[in-house]
């Protein structure tokens, strides 16, 4: 089954690379409810790490270019990731796909920092501002008992190295502005890392009923900030 294969692939990859993983839970992970996972993001190993931590497949949204580059495309497909729309398109496809997955009781994962954190890698105890797309999804999707699960990846030993010139990736995804700059696409390989699982954040029906107009934008901002604060607290715990 796909679910078993993505979990097995994650375990195998971390084992082959010799990654030492420890896990810390603030609270039990909810079961039998739709889960939306949000986390900081610095490495291609982040999705396998979170899948392994939860011991369950997670359908991560991945950047559009990852579905265009040979080799990388097969890797993210095997993990069960689904690509975001290209930067020159609106995100209707993402919202529809993520909603269907959540309605099917699958766990959906989002890295709200976007692509920049993979190109210009922050320090292990830092992360970039969260985009609000996941909050709009959580407030808009017609899904009962939807719960956001904040997680933090805390690296204590890692190596970094260049993979390929950024401009090379324009061949596969010319719509991505980041690939128009000079420099190299880096890769972070963890050697010792801790995954910290935060307190679940329920998205209540009362909150959804207020999601309209300017009030909706404020609610999305507040929910994004709540999740960002939770990840920051986990990083610095």
CSV table of C-alpha atoms in Angstrom, one decimal:
chain,number,residue,atom,x,y,z
A,1,UNK,CA,0.0,0.0,0.0
A,2,UNK,CA,1.1,3.6,-0.6
A,3,UNK,CA,0.7,4.5,3.0
A,4,UNK,CA,3.0,1.7,4.1
A,5,UNK,CA,5.5,2.5,1.4
A,6,UNK,CA,5.9,6.2,2.3
A,7,UNK,CA,6.5,5.3,5.9
A,8,UNK,CA,8.9,2.6,5.0
A,9,UNK,CA,10.8,5.0,2.6
A,10,UNK,CA,11.1,7.6,5.4
A,11,UNK,CA,12.5,5.0,7.8
A,12,UNK,CA,14.9,3.6,5.2
A,13,UNK,CA,16.2,7.0,4.2
A,14,UNK,CA,16.9,8.2,7.7
A,15,UNK,CA,18.5,4.8,8.6
A,16,UNK,CA,20.8,4.9,5.5
A,17,UNK,CA,21.9,8.4,6.3
A,18,UNK,CA,22.6,7.5,9.9
A,19,UNK,CA,20.3,10.2,11.3
A,20,UNK,CA,19.9,10.0,15.1
A,21,UNK,CA,16.3,11.1,15.9
A,22,UNK,CA,14.8,11.8,19.2
A,23,UNK,CA,11.2,12.9,19.8
A,24,UNK,CA,9.4,15.0,22.4
A,25,UNK,CA,5.6,15.3,22.8
A,26,UNK,CA,3.9,18.2,24.6
A,27,UNK,CA,0.6,16.4,24.4
A,28,UNK,CA,-0.9,13.3,22.8
A,29,UNK,CA,-1.4,13.4,19.1
A,30,UNK,CA,-5.2,13.4,18.3
A,31,UNK,CA,-6.5,10.3,16.6
A,32,UNK,CA,-9.6,9.9,14.4
A,33,UNK,CA,-9.7,13.6,13.5
A,34,UNK,CA,-8.5,15.4,10.4
A,35,UNK,CA,-4.9,16.7,11.1
A,36,UNK,CA,-3.1,19.6,9.4
A,37,UNK,CA,0.6,19.5,10.3
A,38,UNK,CA,2.7,22.7,10.3
A,39,UNK,CA,6.4,22.8,10.9
A,40,UNK,CA,9.6,24.8,10.2
A,41,UNK,CA,11.5,23.6,7.1
A,42,UNK,CA,15.2,23.5,6.4
A,43,UNK,CA,16.0,20.2,4.7
A,44,UNK,CA,14.8,17.6,2.2
A,45,UNK,CA,14.7,15.3,5.2
A,46,UNK,CA,12.0,17.2,7.0
A,47,UNK,CA,9.0,15.4,5.5
A,48,UNK,CA,10.5,11.9,6.2
A,49,UNK,CA,11.3,13.0,9.7
A,50,UNK,CA,7.8,14.1,10.5
A,51,UNK,CA,6.3,11.0,8.8
A,52,UNK,CA,8.6,8.8,11.0
A,53,UNK,CA,7.7,10.8,14.1
A,54,UNK,CA,4.0,10.4,13.6
A,55,UNK,CA,4.5,6.8,12.4
A,56,UNK,CA,1.9,7.6,9.8
A,57,UNK,CA,1.9,8.8,6.2
A,58,UNK,CA,1.5,12.6,5.8
A,59,UNK,CA,0.5,14.2,2.5
A,60,UNK,CA,2.9,17.1,2.4
A,61,UNK,CA,2.3,20.0,0.0
A,62,UNK,CA,5.6,20.5,-1.9
A,63,UNK,CA,6.8,23.3,-4.0
A,64,UNK,CA,5.9,23.3,-7.7
A,65,UNK,CA,9.5,22.8,-8.9
A,66,UNK,CA,9.9,19.6,-7.0
A,67,UNK,CA,7.3,18.0,-9.3
A,68,UNK,CA,9.3,19.1,-12.3
A,69,UNK,CA,12.9,18.0,-11.6
A,70,UNK,CA,13.7,14.4,-12.6
A,71,UNK,CA,14.7,12.3,-9.6
A,72,UNK,CA,13.3,14.8,-7.2
A,73,UNK,CA,9.9,14.3,-8.7
A,74,UNK,CA,10.0,10.6,-8.2
A,75,UNK,CA,11.2,11.1,-4.6
A,76,UNK,CA,8.4,13.4,-3.5
A,77,UNK,CA,5.8,11.3,-5.3
A,78,UNK,CA,7.0,8.2,-3.4
A,79,UNK,CA,6.6,10.2,-0.2
A,80,UNK,CA,3.0,11.0,-1.1
A,81,UNK,CA,3.7,14.8,-1.6
A,82,UNK,CA,1.4,16.8,-3.8
A,83,UNK,CA,2.7,19.9,-5.6
A,84,UNK,CA,1.6,23.5,-5.0
A,85,UNK,CA,0.5,25.6,-8.0
A,86,UNK,CA,3.2,27.4,-9.9
A,87,UNK,CA,3.9,31.0,-8.6
A,88,UNK,CA,2.2,32.6,-11.6
A,89,UNK,CA,-1.1,30.8,-10.8
A,90,UNK,CA,-3.6,31.1,-8.0
A,91,UNK,CA,-3.7,28.3,-5.3
A,92,UNK,CA,-7.2,26.9,-6.1
A,93,UNK,CA,-5.8,23.5,-7.0
A,94,UNK,CA,-3.9,23.3,-3.7
A,95,UNK,CA,-7.0,24.2,-1.7
A,96,UNK,CA,-9.2,21.7,-3.5
A,97,UNK,CA,-6.6,18.9,-3.2
A,98,UNK,CA,-5.8,19.5,0.4
A,99,UNK,CA,-9.5,19.7,1.3
A,100,UNK,CA,-10.3,16.4,-0.4
A,101,UNK,CA,-7.4,14.7,1.4
A,102,UNK,CA,-8.5,16.0,4.8
A,103,UNK,CA,-12.1,14.9,4.1
A,104,UNK,CA,-10.7,11.5,3.5
A,105,UNK,CA,-9.1,11.5,7.0
A,106,UNK,CA,-5.6,11.8,5.6
A,107,UNK,CA,-3.0,13.9,7.4
A,108,UNK,CA,-1.9,16.9,5.4
A,109,UNK,CA,1.4,18.6,6.0
A,110,UNK,CA,2.4,22.2,5.3
A,111,UNK,CA,5.7,24.0,5.5
A,112,UNK,CA,4.4,27.6,5.9
A,113,UNK,CA,7.9,29.3,5.4
A,114,UNK,CA,7.7,28.5,1.7
A,115,UNK,CA,10.7,28.0,-0.6
A,116,UNK,CA,13.0,30.7,0.7
A,117,UNK,CA,14.0,28.7,3.8
A,118,UNK,CA,15.3,25.9,1.5
A,119,UNK,CA,17.4,28.4,-0.6
A,120,UNK,CA,18.7,30.6,2.1
A,121,UNK,CA,18.8,28.2,5.0
A,122,UNK,CA,18.1,29.8,8.5
A,123,UNK,CA,20.0,28.8,11.6
A,124,UNK,CA,18.7,25.7,13.4
A,125,UNK,CA,17.0,27.7,16.1
A,126,UNK,CA,15.4,30.2,13.7
A,127,UNK,CA,12.7,30.1,11.0
A,128,UNK,CA,11.1,32.5,8.5
A,129,UNK,CA,7.7,34.2,8.7
A,130,UNK,CA,4.8,31.9,8.0
A,131,UNK,CA,2.7,32.4,4.9
A,132,UNK,CA,-1.0,32.5,5.7
A,133,UNK,CA,-2.3,30.0,3.1
A,134,UNK,CA,-2.6,27.1,5.6
A,135,UNK,CA,-4.7,29.3,7.9
A,136,UNK,CA,-7.0,30.2,5.1
A,137,UNK,CA,-7.3,26.5,4.2
A,138,UNK,CA,-8.1,25.6,7.9
A,139,UNK,CA,-10.7,28.3,8.2
A,140,UNK,CA,-12.3,27.8,4.8
A,141,UNK,CA,-12.4,24.0,4.4
A,142,UNK,CA,-15.7,22.4,5.3
A,143,UNK,CA,-14.2,19.8,7.6
A,144,UNK,CA,-15.5,19.0,11.1
A,145,UNK,CA,-13.0,18.7,14.0
A,146,UNK,CA,-10.1,19.9,11.9
A,147,UNK,CA,-7.0,20.2,14.2
A,148,UNK,CA,-3.7,21.9,13.5
A,149,UNK,CA,-0.6,20.1,14.9
A,150,UNK,CA,2.4,22.3,15.3
A,151,UNK,CA,5.8,20.6,15.1
A,152,UNK,CA,9.4,21.8,15.3
A,153,UNK,CA,12.6,20.2,13.8
A,154,UNK,CA,15.6,21.1,16.0
A,155,UNK,CA,18.9,20.2,14.5
A,156,UNK,CA,21.9,19.8,16.9
A,157,UNK,CA,24.4,18.3,14.4
A,158,UNK,CA,24.2,18.6,10.6
A,159,UNK,CA,26.2,19.2,7.4
A,160,UNK,CA,25.4,21.6,4.5
A,161,UNK,CA,26.7,21.6,1.0
A,162,UNK,CA,25.8,22.9,-2.5
A,163,UNK,CA,23.8,20.7,-4.9
A,164,UNK,CA,23.4,22.6,-8.1
A,165,UNK,CA,23.4,26.2,-9.4
A,166,UNK,CA,20.0,27.9,-8.7
A,167,UNK,CA,19.7,29.0,-12.3
A,168,UNK,CA,19.9,25.4,-13.5
A,169,UNK,CA,16.5,24.8,-11.9
A,170,UNK,CA,15.0,27.4,-14.4
A,171,UNK,CA,15.1,24.7,-17.0
A,172,UNK,CA,12.5,22.8,-15.0
A,173,UNK,CA,10.5,25.6,-13.5
A,174,UNK,CA,11.0,29.0,-15.2
A,175,UNK,CA,8.1,30.5,-13.2
A,176,UNK,CA,10.0,30.4,-9.9
A,177,UNK,CA,11.6,33.9,-9.2
A,178,UNK,CA,14.2,32.4,-6.8
A,179,UNK,CA,15.9,30.5,-9.6
A,180,UNK,CA,16.7,33.8,-11.4
A,181,UNK,CA,19.4,34.6,-8.9
A,182,UNK,CA,23.0,33.5,-8.7
A,183,UNK,CA,24.4,31.0,-6.2
A,184,UNK,CA,23.8,27.3,-5.5
A,185,UNK,CA,20.8,25.3,-4.1
A,186,UNK,CA,22.0,24.0,-0.8
A,187,UNK,CA,21.2,20.7,0.9
A,188,UNK,CA,21.0,20.2,4.7
A,189,UNK,CA,21.7,16.7,6.0
A,190,UNK,CA,20.9,16.1,9.7
A,191,UNK,CA,23.2,13.9,11.8
A,192,UNK,CA,21.4,14.4,15.1
A,193,UNK,CA,18.0,16.0,15.3
A,194,UNK,CA,15.0,16.3,17.7
A,195,UNK,CA,11.4,16.6,16.6
A,196,UNK,CA,9.2,18.3,19.0
A,197,UNK,CA,5.4,17.9,18.7
A,198,UNK,CA,3.3,20.7,20.1
A,199,UNK,CA,-0.1,21.1,21.6
A,200,UNK,CA,-2.9,20.6,19.0
A,201,UNK,CA,-4.9,23.6,18.0
A,202,UNK,CA,-8.5,23.0,17.2
A,203,UNK,CA,-10.2,24.9,14.4
A,204,UNK,CA,-13.7,25.4,15.9
A,205,UNK,CA,-17.0,26.0,14.0
A,206,UNK,CA,-17.4,29.2,15.9
A,207,UNK,CA,-14.2,30.5,14.4
A,208,UNK,CA,-15.2,29.4,10.9
A,209,UNK,CA,-18.5,31.2,11.2
A,210,UNK,CA,-16.5,34.5,11.6
A,211,UNK,CA,-14.4,33.8,8.5
A,212,UNK,CA,-15.7,36.4,6.0
A,213,UNK,CA,-14.4,39.7,4.6
A,214,UNK,CA,-11.9,41.8,6.5
A,215,UNK,CA,-12.7,39.7,9.6
A,216,UNK,CA,-11.6,36.6,7.8
A,217,UNK,CA,-8.3,38.1,6.9
A,218,UNK,CA,-7.7,39.1,10.5
A,219,UNK,CA,-8.7,35.6,11.7
A,220,UNK,CA,-6.2,34.0,9.2
A,221,UNK,CA,-3.5,36.4,10.5
A,222,UNK,CA,-4.2,35.5,14.1
A,223,UNK,CA,-4.3,31.8,13.5
A,224,UNK,CA,-1.0,32.0,11.5
A,225,UNK,CA,0.6,33.9,14.4
A,226,UNK,CA,-0.7,31.4,16.9
A,227,UNK,CA,0.9,28.5,15.0
A,228,UNK,CA,4.1,30.5,14.4
A,229,UNK,CA,4.4,31.3,18.2
A,230,UNK,CA,3.8,27.6,19.0
A,231,UNK,CA,6.6,26.5,16.6
A,232,UNK,CA,8.9,29.2,18.0
A,233,UNK,CA,8.2,28.0,21.6
A,234,UNK,CA,9.0,24.4,20.6
A,235,UNK,CA,12.3,25.5,18.9
A,236,UNK,CA,13.5,27.3,22.0
A,237,UNK,CA,12.1,24.9,24.6
